[in-house]
Amino acid sequence: MQIILISITFINFLIGAWLYYVLRKSRLLFSDRFGYTASYFASSTLGLVASLNLILLFPNSFEIVGVLNILLGITIGFLYGSMLNAQSLIAGIYNGGISAIMGTMVGLVVKNPAICGLPGTIASEQEMTIFFALFSLFIQGISTILLLFSFKA
Amino acid sequence: MPEWIVIFYPINFLSAYVLYIFLYNRRKQIGFHLGMNITMVAAGGLALGTGIIFINLYPFYFLEATLFSVIIGGISGILFGNLFDYQTLLSGYITGLMMGIMAPMVGAAAYEGVMFLIMIEIFILSSFCIAASSAYKT
């Protein structure tokens, strides 16, 4: 199970790096509003997916991974937001941090549903982990396709 | 949890459908700022209602609740955003996805509380009404 999680994390970061390269190459074409939307969209998606994968990969050391997730989300938001101006920078940093916190919360609830007061789940813990890893890959793929189509429309 | 809260599903979807038909006739007169806010209200409210009601009906199925509410939120964000602009579509999709991930956890934390559910329904329906009236005034 570890090898699937590691490979999915690697694929997600690779898609994010490729999206960063594509956006960076054509950043002179951005209007003010599209810079805000693209920064918000890309940083919140990649922050959510990366923090969810990391908390599923190391579920035992919650505090250290939580702190590193927030720092990683802020870094991702800074990288995506520093393309155009100060507005997109603020939007990227704030939404990257918020989505990293939300991804950490989702990962903890997936590992232990009794946190929220749920009585338990029908699916076992391994099935939940595999499902949410594949779900993060799905979210990242759909979001990247939607953001790349915006250059055509 | 009583079984009659299933009645909130047709109320939500019917009011969203009425809002969509109402906005479809006036989509040329709405600017992009108002369109973006209307899309975020519609997608987030629909995903929130769906997730909270599903996790209260079937508390053992956390996985299916997350999947269902994320799909409903993303599709409604894409449909409402497609009326106006492509960047509105992106904003609606990401709002529906975030709300859909968060909604089953909110519903599980407020387990066995009927008054909270009714208050959330009133909030969602009144925000739909405010969105419709703001489109009517312009």
PDB file of C-alpha atoms in Angstrom:
ATOM      1  CA  MET A   1       0.000   0.000   0.000  1.00  0.00           C
ATOM      2  CA  GLN A   2       2.901   2.355   0.681  1.00  0.00           C
ATOM      3  CA  ILE A   3       4.165   2.125  -2.874  1.00  0.00           C
ATOM      4  CA  ILE A   4       0.785   3.245  -4.280  1.00  0.00           C
ATOM      5  CA  LEU A   5       0.705   6.239  -1.919  1.00  0.00           C
ATOM      6  CA  ILE A   6       4.274   7.251  -2.740  1.00  0.00           C
ATOM      7  CA  SER A   7       3.711   6.981  -6.487  1.00  0.00           C
ATOM      8  CA  ILE A   8       0.440   8.965  -6.314  1.00  0.00           C
ATOM      9  CA  THR A   9       2.159  11.715  -4.307  1.00  0.00           C
ATOM     10  CA  PHE A  10       4.949  11.845  -6.857  1.00  0.00           C
ATOM     11  CA  ILE A  11       2.505  12.033  -9.796  1.00  0.00           C
ATOM     12  CA  ASN A  12       0.560  14.845  -8.116  1.00  0.00           C
ATOM     13  CA  PHE A  13       3.662  16.938  -7.521  1.00  0.00           C
ATOM     14  CA  LEU A  14       4.792  16.276 -11.100  1.00  0.00           C
ATOM     15  CA  ILE A  15       1.449  17.502 -12.503  1.00  0.00           C
ATOM     16  CA  GLY A  16       1.684  20.599 -10.298  1.00  0.00           C
ATOM     17  CA  ALA A  17       5.224  21.359 -11.478  1.00  0.00           C
ATOM     18  CA  TRP A  18       4.178  20.943 -15.115  1.00  0.00           C
ATOM     19  CA  LEU A  19       1.208  23.268 -14.580  1.00  0.00           C
ATOM     20  CA  TYR A  20       3.551  25.817 -12.985  1.00  0.00           C
ATOM     21  CA  TYR A  21       5.850  25.613 -16.009  1.00  0.00           C
ATOM     22  CA  VAL A  22       2.962  26.111 -18.469  1.00  0.00           C
ATOM     23  CA  LEU A  23       1.545  29.066 -16.524  1.00  0.00           C
ATOM     24  CA  ARG A  24       4.990  30.626 -16.076  1.00  0.00           C
ATOM     25  CA  LYS A  25       5.711  30.439 -19.787  1.00  0.00           C
ATOM     26  CA  SER A  26       2.622  32.448 -20.738  1.00  0.00           C
ATOM     27  CA  ARG A  27       2.338  34.825 -17.786  1.00  0.00           C
ATOM     28  CA  LEU A  28       2.676  37.949 -19.932  1.00  0.00           C
ATOM     29  CA  LEU A  29      -0.726  37.246 -21.478  1.00  0.00           C
ATOM     30  CA  PHE A  30      -2.599  37.368 -18.165  1.00  0.00           C
ATOM     31  CA  SER A  31      -5.136  40.037 -17.408  1.00  0.00           C
ATOM     32  CA  ASP A  32      -5.616  41.227 -13.849  1.00  0.00           C
ATOM     33  CA  ARG A  33      -8.655  39.090 -13.200  1.00  0.00           C
ATOM     34  CA  PHE A  34      -7.323  35.923 -14.767  1.00  0.00           C
ATOM     35  CA  GLY A  35      -4.168  36.159 -12.656  1.00  0.00           C
ATOM     36  CA  TYR A  36      -6.277  36.223  -9.501  1.00  0.00           C
ATOM     37  CA  THR A  37      -8.445  33.289 -10.624  1.00  0.00           C
ATOM     38  CA  ALA A  38      -5.552  31.121 -11.780  1.00  0.00           C
ATOM     39  CA  SER A  39      -3.529  31.711  -8.614  1.00  0.00           C
ATOM     40  CA  TYR A  40      -6.532  30.974  -6.372  1.00  0.00           C
ATOM     41  CA  PHE A  41      -7.481  27.837  -8.320  1.00  0.00           C
ATOM     42  CA  ALA A  42      -4.039  26.251  -8.705  1.00  0.00           C
ATOM     43  CA  SER A  43      -2.760  26.958  -5.189  1.00  0.00           C
ATOM     44  CA  SER A  44      -5.876  25.708  -3.433  1.00  0.00           C
ATOM     45  CA  THR A  45      -6.031  22.512  -5.490  1.00  0.00           C
ATOM     46  CA  LEU A  46      -2.363  21.615  -5.102  1.00  0.00           C
ATOM     47  CA  GLY A  47      -2.315  22.565  -1.399  1.00  0.00           C
ATOM     48  CA  LEU A  48      -5.299  20.332  -0.660  1.00  0.00           C
ATOM     49  CA  VAL A  49      -3.984  17.375  -2.630  1.00  0.00           C
ATOM     50  CA  ALA A  50      -0.400  17.563  -1.323  1.00  0.00           C
ATOM     51  CA  SER A  51      -1.375  17.894   2.344  1.00  0.00           C
ATOM     52  CA  LEU A  52      -3.917  15.061   2.036  1.00  0.00           C
ATOM     53  CA  ASN A  53      -1.303  12.765   0.511  1.00  0.00           C
ATOM     54  CA  LEU A  54       1.346  13.625   3.109  1.00  0.00           C
ATOM     55  CA  ILE A  55      -0.968  13.104   6.084  1.00  0.00           C
ATOM     56  CA  LEU A  56      -2.037   9.731   4.653  1.00  0.00           C
ATOM     57  CA  LEU A  57       1.600   8.787   4.152  1.00  0.00           C
ATOM     58  CA  PHE A  58       2.749   9.622   7.710  1.00  0.00           C
ATOM     59  CA  PRO A  59      -0.343   9.239   9.942  1.00  0.00           C
ATOM     60  CA  ASN A  60       1.449   8.699  13.242  1.00  0.00           C
ATOM     61  CA  SER A  61       3.405  11.933  13.602  1.00  0.00           C
ATOM     62  CA  PHE A  62       0.545  14.410  13.359  1.00  0.00           C
ATOM     63  CA  GLU A  63       2.149  17.577  14.721  1.00  0.00           C
ATOM     64  CA  ILE A  64       5.282  17.687  12.605  1.00  0.00           C
ATOM     65  CA  VAL A  65       3.436  16.794   9.396  1.00  0.00           C
ATOM     66  CA  GLY A  66       0.744  19.389  10.157  1.00  0.00           C
ATOM     67  CA  VAL A  67       3.295  22.170  10.579  1.00  0.00           C
ATOM     68  CA  LEU A  68       5.146  21.108   7.440  1.00  0.00           C
ATOM     69  CA  ASN A  69       1.851  20.984   5.500  1.00  0.00           C
ATOM     70  CA  ILE A  70       1.019  24.607   6.307  1.00  0.00           C
ATOM     71  CA  LEU A  71       4.533  25.707   5.323  1.00  0.00           C
ATOM     72  CA  LEU A  72       4.240  23.707   2.102  1.00  0.00           C
ATOM     73  CA  GLY A  73       0.856  25.277   1.304  1.00  0.00           C
ATOM     74  CA  ILE A  74       2.240  28.788   1.830  1.00  0.00           C
ATOM     75  CA  THR A  75       5.219  27.969  -0.407  1.00  0.00           C
ATOM     76  CA  ILE A  76       2.945  26.648  -3.165  1.00  0.00           C
ATOM     77  CA  GLY A  77       0.739  29.730  -2.914  1.00  0.00           C
ATOM     78  CA  PHE A  78       3.786  32.006  -3.080  1.00  0.00           C
ATOM     79  CA  LEU A  79       5.114  30.226  -6.172  1.00  0.00           C
ATOM     80  CA  TYR A  80       1.809  30.336  -8.052  1.00  0.00           C
ATOM     81  CA  GLY A  81       0.927  33.830  -6.892  1.00  0.00           C
ATOM     82  CA  SER A  82       4.203  35.555  -7.663  1.00  0.00           C
ATOM     83  CA  MET A  83       3.525  35.617 -11.382  1.00  0.00           C
ATOM     84  CA  LEU A  84       1.532  38.798 -11.776  1.00  0.00           C
ATOM     85  CA  ASN A  85       1.074  41.325  -8.954  1.00  0.00           C
ATOM     86  CA  ALA A  86       0.299  41.791  -5.269  1.00  0.00           C
ATOM     87  CA  GLN A  87      -3.367  40.809  -5.553  1.00  0.00           C
ATOM     88  CA  SER A  88      -2.611  37.353  -6.877  1.00  0.00           C
ATOM     89  CA  LEU A  89       0.184  36.979  -4.296  1.00  0.00           C
ATOM     90  CA  ILE A  90      -2.207  37.620  -1.388  1.00  0.00           C
ATOM     91  CA  ALA A  91      -4.862  35.300  -2.842  1.00  0.00           C
ATOM     92  CA  GLY A  92      -2.344  32.510  -3.459  1.00  0.00           C
ATOM     93  CA  ILE A  93      -0.761  32.591  -0.004  1.00  0.00           C
ATOM     94  CA  TYR A  94      -4.058  32.773   1.883  1.00  0.00           C
ATOM     95  CA  ASN A  95      -5.855  30.074  -0.100  1.00  0.00           C
ATOM     96  CA  GLY A  96      -2.838  27.764  -0.097  1.00  0.00           C
ATOM     97  CA  GLY A  97      -2.641  27.903   3.701  1.00  0.00           C
ATOM     98  CA  ILE A  98      -6.389  27.418   4.168  1.00  0.00           C
ATOM     99  CA  SER A  99      -6.531  24.436   1.814  1.00  0.00           C
ATOM    100  CA  ALA A 100      -3.494  22.861   3.501  1.00  0.00           C
ATOM    101  CA  ILE A 101      -5.276  23.073   6.874  1.00  0.00           C
ATOM    102  CA  MET A 102      -8.410  21.553   5.330  1.00  0.00           C
ATOM    103  CA  GLY A 103      -6.454  18.707   3.739  1.00  0.00           C
ATOM    104  CA  THR A 104      -4.854  17.872   7.089  1.00  0.00           C
ATOM    105  CA  MET A 105      -8.320  17.733   8.688  1.00  0.00           C
ATOM    106  CA  VAL A 106      -9.666  15.441   5.951  1.00  0.00           C
ATOM    107  CA  GLY A 107      -6.713  13.080   6.321  1.00  0.00           C
ATOM    108  CA  LEU A 108      -7.125  12.820  10.099  1.00  0.00           C
ATOM    109  CA  VAL A 109     -10.866  12.089   9.782  1.00  0.00           C
ATOM    110  CA  VAL A 110     -10.161   9.437   7.150  1.00  0.00           C
ATOM    111  CA  LYS A 111      -7.663   7.711   9.431  1.00  0.00           C
ATOM    112  CA  ASN A 112      -9.883   7.876  12.516  1.00  0.00           C
ATOM    113  CA  PRO A 113     -13.617   8.680  11.977  1.00  0.00           C
ATOM    114  CA  ALA A 114     -14.304   8.837  15.723  1.00  0.00           C
ATOM    115  CA  ILE A 115     -12.850  12.373  15.823  1.00  0.00           C
ATOM    116  CA  CYS A 116     -16.024  13.844  14.345  1.00  0.00           C
ATOM    117  CA  GLY A 117     -18.304  11.642  16.442  1.00  0.00           C
ATOM    118  CA  LEU A 118     -19.072   9.175  13.659  1.00  0.00           C
ATOM    119  CA  PRO A 119     -19.854   5.650  14.865  1.00  0.00           C
ATOM    120  CA  GLY A 120     -17.529   4.069  12.305  1.00  0.00           C
ATOM    121  CA  THR A 121     -17.515   3.179   8.652  1.00  0.00           C
ATOM    122  CA  ILE A 122     -18.503   0.154   6.619  1.00  0.00           C
ATOM    123  CA  ALA A 123     -15.297   0.284   4.570  1.00  0.00           C
ATOM    124  CA  SER A 124     -12.058  -0.736   6.235  1.00  0.00           C
ATOM    125  CA  GLU A 125      -9.192   1.666   6.886  1.00  0.00           C
ATOM    126  CA  GLN A 126      -7.133   0.418   3.971  1.00  0.00           C
ATOM    127  CA  GLU A 127     -10.004   0.885   1.508  1.00  0.00           C
ATOM    128  CA  MET A 128     -10.579   4.436   2.770  1.00  0.00           C
ATOM    129  CA  THR A 129      -6.888   5.275   2.353  1.00  0.00           C
ATOM    130  CA  ILE A 130      -6.698   3.889  -1.185  1.00  0.00           C
ATOM    131  CA  PHE A 131      -9.952   5.594  -2.159  1.00  0.00           C
ATOM    132  CA  PHE A 132      -8.894   9.006  -0.918  1.00  0.00           C
ATOM    133  CA  ALA A 133      -5.484   8.721  -2.586  1.00  0.00           C
ATOM    134  CA  LEU A 134      -7.128   7.948  -5.936  1.00  0.00           C
ATOM    135  CA  PHE A 135      -9.645  10.714  -5.290  1.00  0.00           C
ATOM    136  CA  SER A 136      -6.840  13.261  -4.843  1.00  0.00           C
ATOM    137  CA  LEU A 137      -5.325  12.150  -8.149  1.00  0.00           C
ATOM    138  CA  PHE A 138      -8.755  12.566  -9.785  1.00  0.00           C
ATOM    139  CA  ILE A 139      -9.218  16.078  -8.350  1.00  0.00           C
ATOM    140  CA  GLN A 140      -5.777  17.194  -9.505  1.00  0.00           C
ATOM    141  CA  GLY A 141      -6.307  15.809 -13.020  1.00  0.00           C
ATOM    142  CA  ILE A 142      -9.737  17.401 -13.524  1.00  0.00           C
ATOM    143  CA  SER A 143      -8.557  20.760 -12.166  1.00  0.00           C
ATOM    144  CA  THR A 144      -5.482  20.790 -14.401  1.00  0.00           C
ATOM    145  CA  ILE A 145      -7.579  19.992 -17.477  1.00  0.00           C
ATOM    146  CA  LEU A 146     -10.075  22.762 -16.607  1.00  0.00           C
ATOM    147  CA  LEU A 147      -7.314  25.308 -16.047  1.00  0.00           C
ATOM    148  CA  LEU A 148      -5.530  24.414 -19.278  1.00  0.00           C
ATOM    149  CA  PHE A 149      -8.749  24.735 -21.292  1.00  0.00           C
ATOM    150  CA  SER A 150      -9.041  28.349 -20.168  1.00  0.00           C
ATOM    151  CA  PHE A 151      -6.317  29.316 -22.626  1.00  0.00           C
ATOM    152  CA  LYS A 152      -8.500  28.063 -25.471  1.00  0.00           C
ATOM    153  CA  ALA A 153     -11.763  29.661 -24.377  1.00  0.00           C
TER     154      ALA A 153
ATOM    155  CA  MET B   1     -32.311  11.076  13.189  1.00  0.00           C
ATOM    156  CA  PRO B   2     -35.883  10.993  11.810  1.00  0.00           C
ATOM    157  CA  GLU B   3     -36.450   9.917   8.253  1.00  0.00           C
ATOM    158  CA  TRP B   4     -38.383  12.965   7.093  1.00  0.00           C
ATOM    159  CA  ILE B   5     -35.275  15.026   6.443  1.00  0.00           C
ATOM    160  CA  VAL B   6     -35.147  13.380   3.016  1.00  0.00           C
ATOM    161  CA  ILE B   7     -37.689  16.040   2.021  1.00  0.00           C
ATOM    162  CA  PHE B   8     -34.864  18.600   2.038  1.00  0.00           C
ATOM    163  CA  TYR B   9     -33.310  17.020  -1.064  1.00  0.00           C
ATOM    164  CA  PRO B  10     -36.160  17.826  -3.525  1.00  0.00           C
ATOM    165  CA  ILE B  11     -36.556  21.286  -1.977  1.00  0.00           C
ATOM    166  CA  ASN B  12     -32.866  22.062  -2.549  1.00  0.00           C
ATOM    167  CA  PHE B  13     -32.678  20.726  -6.086  1.00  0.00           C
ATOM    168  CA  LEU B  14     -35.989  22.281  -7.140  1.00  0.00           C
ATOM    169  CA  SER B  15     -35.023  25.716  -5.844  1.00  0.00           C
ATOM    170  CA  ALA B  16     -31.628  25.467  -7.554  1.00  0.00           C
ATOM    171  CA  TYR B  17     -33.382  24.518 -10.795  1.00  0.00           C
ATOM    172  CA  VAL B  18     -35.761  27.482 -10.487  1.00  0.00           C
ATOM    173  CA  LEU B  19     -32.790  29.793  -9.840  1.00  0.00           C
ATOM    174  CA  TYR B  20     -31.002  28.403 -12.908  1.00  0.00           C
ATOM    175  CA  ILE B  21     -34.023  28.972 -15.164  1.00  0.00           C
ATOM    176  CA  PHE B  22     -34.487  32.453 -13.706  1.00  0.00           C
ATOM    177  CA  LEU B  23     -30.853  33.372 -14.320  1.00  0.00           C
ATOM    178  CA  TYR B  24     -30.771  31.854 -17.792  1.00  0.00           C
ATOM    179  CA  ASN B  25     -33.142  34.497 -19.189  1.00  0.00           C
ATOM    180  CA  ARG B  26     -31.161  37.367 -17.676  1.00  0.00           C
ATOM    181  CA  ARG B  27     -27.627  36.161 -18.228  1.00  0.00           C
ATOM    182  CA  LYS B  28     -26.787  38.878 -20.743  1.00  0.00           C
ATOM    183  CA  GLN B  29     -27.537  41.685 -18.275  1.00  0.00           C
ATOM    184  CA  ILE B  30     -25.379  40.422 -15.387  1.00  0.00           C
ATOM    185  CA  GLY B  31     -21.796  41.607 -15.049  1.00  0.00           C
ATOM    186  CA  PHE B  32     -18.938  39.359 -14.037  1.00  0.00           C
ATOM    187  CA  HIS B  33     -18.665  40.495 -10.415  1.00  0.00           C
ATOM    188  CA  LEU B  34     -22.306  39.713  -9.672  1.00  0.00           C
ATOM    189  CA  GLY B  35     -22.103  36.526 -11.719  1.00  0.00           C
ATOM    190  CA  MET B  36     -19.096  35.274  -9.741  1.00  0.00           C
ATOM    191  CA  ASN B  37     -20.826  35.870  -6.402  1.00  0.00           C
ATOM    192  CA  ILE B  38     -24.073  34.237  -7.553  1.00  0.00           C
ATOM    193  CA  THR B  39     -22.132  31.188  -8.757  1.00  0.00           C
ATOM    194  CA  MET B  40     -20.251  30.830  -5.483  1.00  0.00           C
ATOM    195  CA  VAL B  41     -23.470  31.095  -3.449  1.00  0.00           C
ATOM    196  CA  ALA B  42     -25.287  28.506  -5.581  1.00  0.00           C
ATOM    197  CA  ALA B  43     -22.474  25.922  -5.745  1.00  0.00           C
ATOM    198  CA  GLY B  44     -21.436  26.228  -2.093  1.00  0.00           C
ATOM    199  CA  GLY B  45     -24.965  26.129  -0.755  1.00  0.00           C
ATOM    200  CA  LEU B  46     -25.993  23.122  -2.816  1.00  0.00           C
ATOM    201  CA  ALA B  47     -22.861  21.140  -1.842  1.00  0.00           C
ATOM    202  CA  LEU B  48     -23.292  22.049   1.842  1.00  0.00           C
ATOM    203  CA  GLY B  49     -26.923  20.948   1.983  1.00  0.00           C
ATOM    204  CA  THR B  50     -26.256  17.699   0.125  1.00  0.00           C
ATOM    205  CA  GLY B  51     -23.343  16.620   2.325  1.00  0.00           C
ATOM    206  CA  ILE B  52     -24.962  17.455   5.663  1.00  0.00           C
ATOM    207  CA  ILE B  53     -28.222  15.655   4.859  1.00  0.00           C
ATOM    208  CA  PHE B  54     -26.453  12.564   3.464  1.00  0.00           C
ATOM    209  CA  ILE B  55     -24.190  12.097   6.471  1.00  0.00           C
ATOM    210  CA  ASN B  56     -27.147  12.455   8.831  1.00  0.00           C
ATOM    211  CA  LEU B  57     -29.200   9.897   6.917  1.00  0.00           C
ATOM    212  CA  TYR B  58     -26.451   7.277   6.586  1.00  0.00           C
ATOM    213  CA  PRO B  59     -23.802   7.857   9.274  1.00  0.00           C
ATOM    214  CA  PHE B  60     -21.800   4.730   8.380  1.00  0.00           C
ATOM    215  CA  TYR B  61     -21.028   5.816   4.815  1.00  0.00           C
ATOM    216  CA  PHE B  62     -18.487   8.631   5.131  1.00  0.00           C
ATOM    217  CA  LEU B  63     -16.744   7.779   1.847  1.00  0.00           C
ATOM    218  CA  GLU B  64     -19.881   7.841  -0.277  1.00  0.00           C
ATOM    219  CA  ALA B  65     -21.048  11.075   1.361  1.00  0.00           C
ATOM    220  CA  THR B  66     -17.805  12.855   0.457  1.00  0.00           C
ATOM    221  CA  LEU B  67     -17.872  11.534  -3.107  1.00  0.00           C
ATOM    222  CA  PHE B  68     -21.524  12.466  -3.652  1.00  0.00           C
ATOM    223  CA  SER B  69     -21.305  15.990  -2.258  1.00  0.00           C
ATOM    224  CA  VAL B  70     -18.066  16.761  -4.142  1.00  0.00           C
ATOM    225  CA  ILE B  71     -19.622  15.608  -7.425  1.00  0.00           C
ATOM    226  CA  ILE B  72     -22.817  17.606  -6.824  1.00  0.00           C
ATOM    227  CA  GLY B  73     -20.843  20.724  -5.883  1.00  0.00           C
ATOM    228  CA  GLY B  74     -18.479  20.536  -8.844  1.00  0.00           C
ATOM    229  CA  ILE B  75     -21.215  19.900 -11.396  1.00  0.00           C
ATOM    230  CA  SER B  76     -23.456  22.674 -10.058  1.00  0.00           C
ATOM    231  CA  GLY B  77     -20.515  25.101  -9.995  1.00  0.00           C
ATOM    232  CA  ILE B  78     -19.676  24.267 -13.606  1.00  0.00           C
ATOM    233  CA  LEU B  79     -23.319  24.593 -14.706  1.00  0.00           C
ATOM    234  CA  PHE B  80     -23.933  27.912 -12.961  1.00  0.00           C
ATOM    235  CA  GLY B  81     -20.586  29.341 -14.027  1.00  0.00           C
ATOM    236  CA  ASN B  82     -21.101  28.344 -17.640  1.00  0.00           C
ATOM    237  CA  LEU B  83     -23.872  30.952 -17.872  1.00  0.00           C
ATOM    238  CA  PHE B  84     -21.450  33.839 -17.576  1.00  0.00           C
ATOM    239  CA  ASP B  85     -17.773  33.322 -18.299  1.00  0.00           C
ATOM    240  CA  TYR B  86     -14.953  30.773 -18.202  1.00  0.00           C
ATOM    241  CA  GLN B  87     -13.249  32.226 -15.131  1.00  0.00           C
ATOM    242  CA  THR B  88     -16.575  32.176 -13.305  1.00  0.00           C
ATOM    243  CA  LEU B  89     -16.669  28.450 -14.087  1.00  0.00           C
ATOM    244  CA  LEU B  90     -13.277  27.999 -12.388  1.00  0.00           C
ATOM    245  CA  SER B  91     -14.423  29.930  -9.289  1.00  0.00           C
ATOM    246  CA  GLY B  92     -17.651  27.974  -9.009  1.00  0.00           C
ATOM    247  CA  TYR B  93     -15.896  24.615  -9.399  1.00  0.00           C
ATOM    248  CA  ILE B  94     -13.298  25.271  -6.713  1.00  0.00           C
ATOM    249  CA  THR B  95     -15.901  26.626  -4.267  1.00  0.00           C
ATOM    250  CA  GLY B  96     -18.126  23.593  -4.753  1.00  0.00           C
ATOM    251  CA  LEU B  97     -15.178  21.225  -4.266  1.00  0.00           C
ATOM    252  CA  MET B  98     -14.030  22.872  -1.023  1.00  0.00           C
ATOM    253  CA  MET B  99     -17.558  23.002   0.414  1.00  0.00           C
ATOM    254  CA  GLY B 100     -18.221  19.422  -0.660  1.00  0.00           C
ATOM    255  CA  ILE B 101     -15.127  18.155   1.159  1.00  0.00           C
ATOM    256  CA  MET B 102     -16.006  20.086   4.311  1.00  0.00           C
ATOM    257  CA  ALA B 103     -19.762  19.404   4.453  1.00  0.00           C
ATOM    258  CA  PRO B 104     -19.786  15.748   5.729  1.00  0.00           C
ATOM    259  CA  MET B 105     -17.448  16.714   8.561  1.00  0.00           C
ATOM    260  CA  VAL B 106     -19.715  19.591   9.613  1.00  0.00           C
ATOM    261  CA  GLY B 107     -22.722  17.306   9.471  1.00  0.00           C
ATOM    262  CA  ALA B 108     -20.976  14.616  11.517  1.00  0.00           C
ATOM    263  CA  ALA B 109     -19.921  17.109  14.169  1.00  0.00           C
ATOM    264  CA  ALA B 110     -23.552  18.266  14.487  1.00  0.00           C
ATOM    265  CA  TYR B 111     -24.970  14.749  14.639  1.00  0.00           C
ATOM    266  CA  GLU B 112     -28.502  14.300  16.055  1.00  0.00           C
ATOM    267  CA  GLY B 113     -29.542  17.919  15.901  1.00  0.00           C
ATOM    268  CA  VAL B 114     -32.687  18.647  13.898  1.00  0.00           C
ATOM    269  CA  MET B 115     -32.890  22.369  14.678  1.00  0.00           C
ATOM    270  CA  PHE B 116     -29.400  22.922  13.250  1.00  0.00           C
ATOM    271  CA  LEU B 117     -30.407  21.213  10.006  1.00  0.00           C
ATOM    272  CA  ILE B 118     -33.573  23.294   9.670  1.00  0.00           C
ATOM    273  CA  MET B 119     -31.575  26.481  10.293  1.00  0.00           C
ATOM    274  CA  ILE B 120     -29.051  25.521   7.599  1.00  0.00           C
ATOM    275  CA  GLU B 121     -31.895  24.872   5.152  1.00  0.00           C
ATOM    276  CA  ILE B 122     -33.434  28.291   5.906  1.00  0.00           C
ATOM    277  CA  PHE B 123     -30.015  29.909   5.400  1.00  0.00           C
ATOM    278  CA  ILE B 124     -29.439  28.213   2.034  1.00  0.00           C
ATOM    279  CA  LEU B 125     -32.920  28.979   0.708  1.00  0.00           C
ATOM    280  CA  SER B 126     -32.739  32.626   1.805  1.00  0.00           C
ATOM    281  CA  SER B 127     -29.342  33.041   0.114  1.00  0.00           C
ATOM    282  CA  PHE B 128     -30.860  31.632  -3.101  1.00  0.00           C
ATOM    283  CA  CYS B 129     -33.712  34.149  -2.794  1.00  0.00           C
ATOM    284  CA  ILE B 130     -31.261  37.027  -2.265  1.00  0.00           C
ATOM    285  CA  ALA B 131     -29.255  35.924  -5.319  1.00  0.00           C
ATOM    286  CA  ALA B 132     -32.430  35.843  -7.436  1.00  0.00           C
ATOM    287  CA  SER B 133     -33.579  39.272  -6.237  1.00  0.00           C
ATOM    288  CA  SER B 134     -30.155  40.818  -6.918  1.00  0.00           C
ATOM    289  CA  ALA B 135     -30.348  39.519 -10.475  1.00  0.00           C
ATOM    290  CA  TYR B 136     -33.845  40.957 -10.784  1.00  0.00           C
ATOM    291  CA  LYS B 137     -32.835  44.488  -9.807  1.00  0.00           C
ATOM    292  CA  THR B 138     -30.105  45.034 -12.384  1.00  0.00           C
TER     293      THR B 138
END
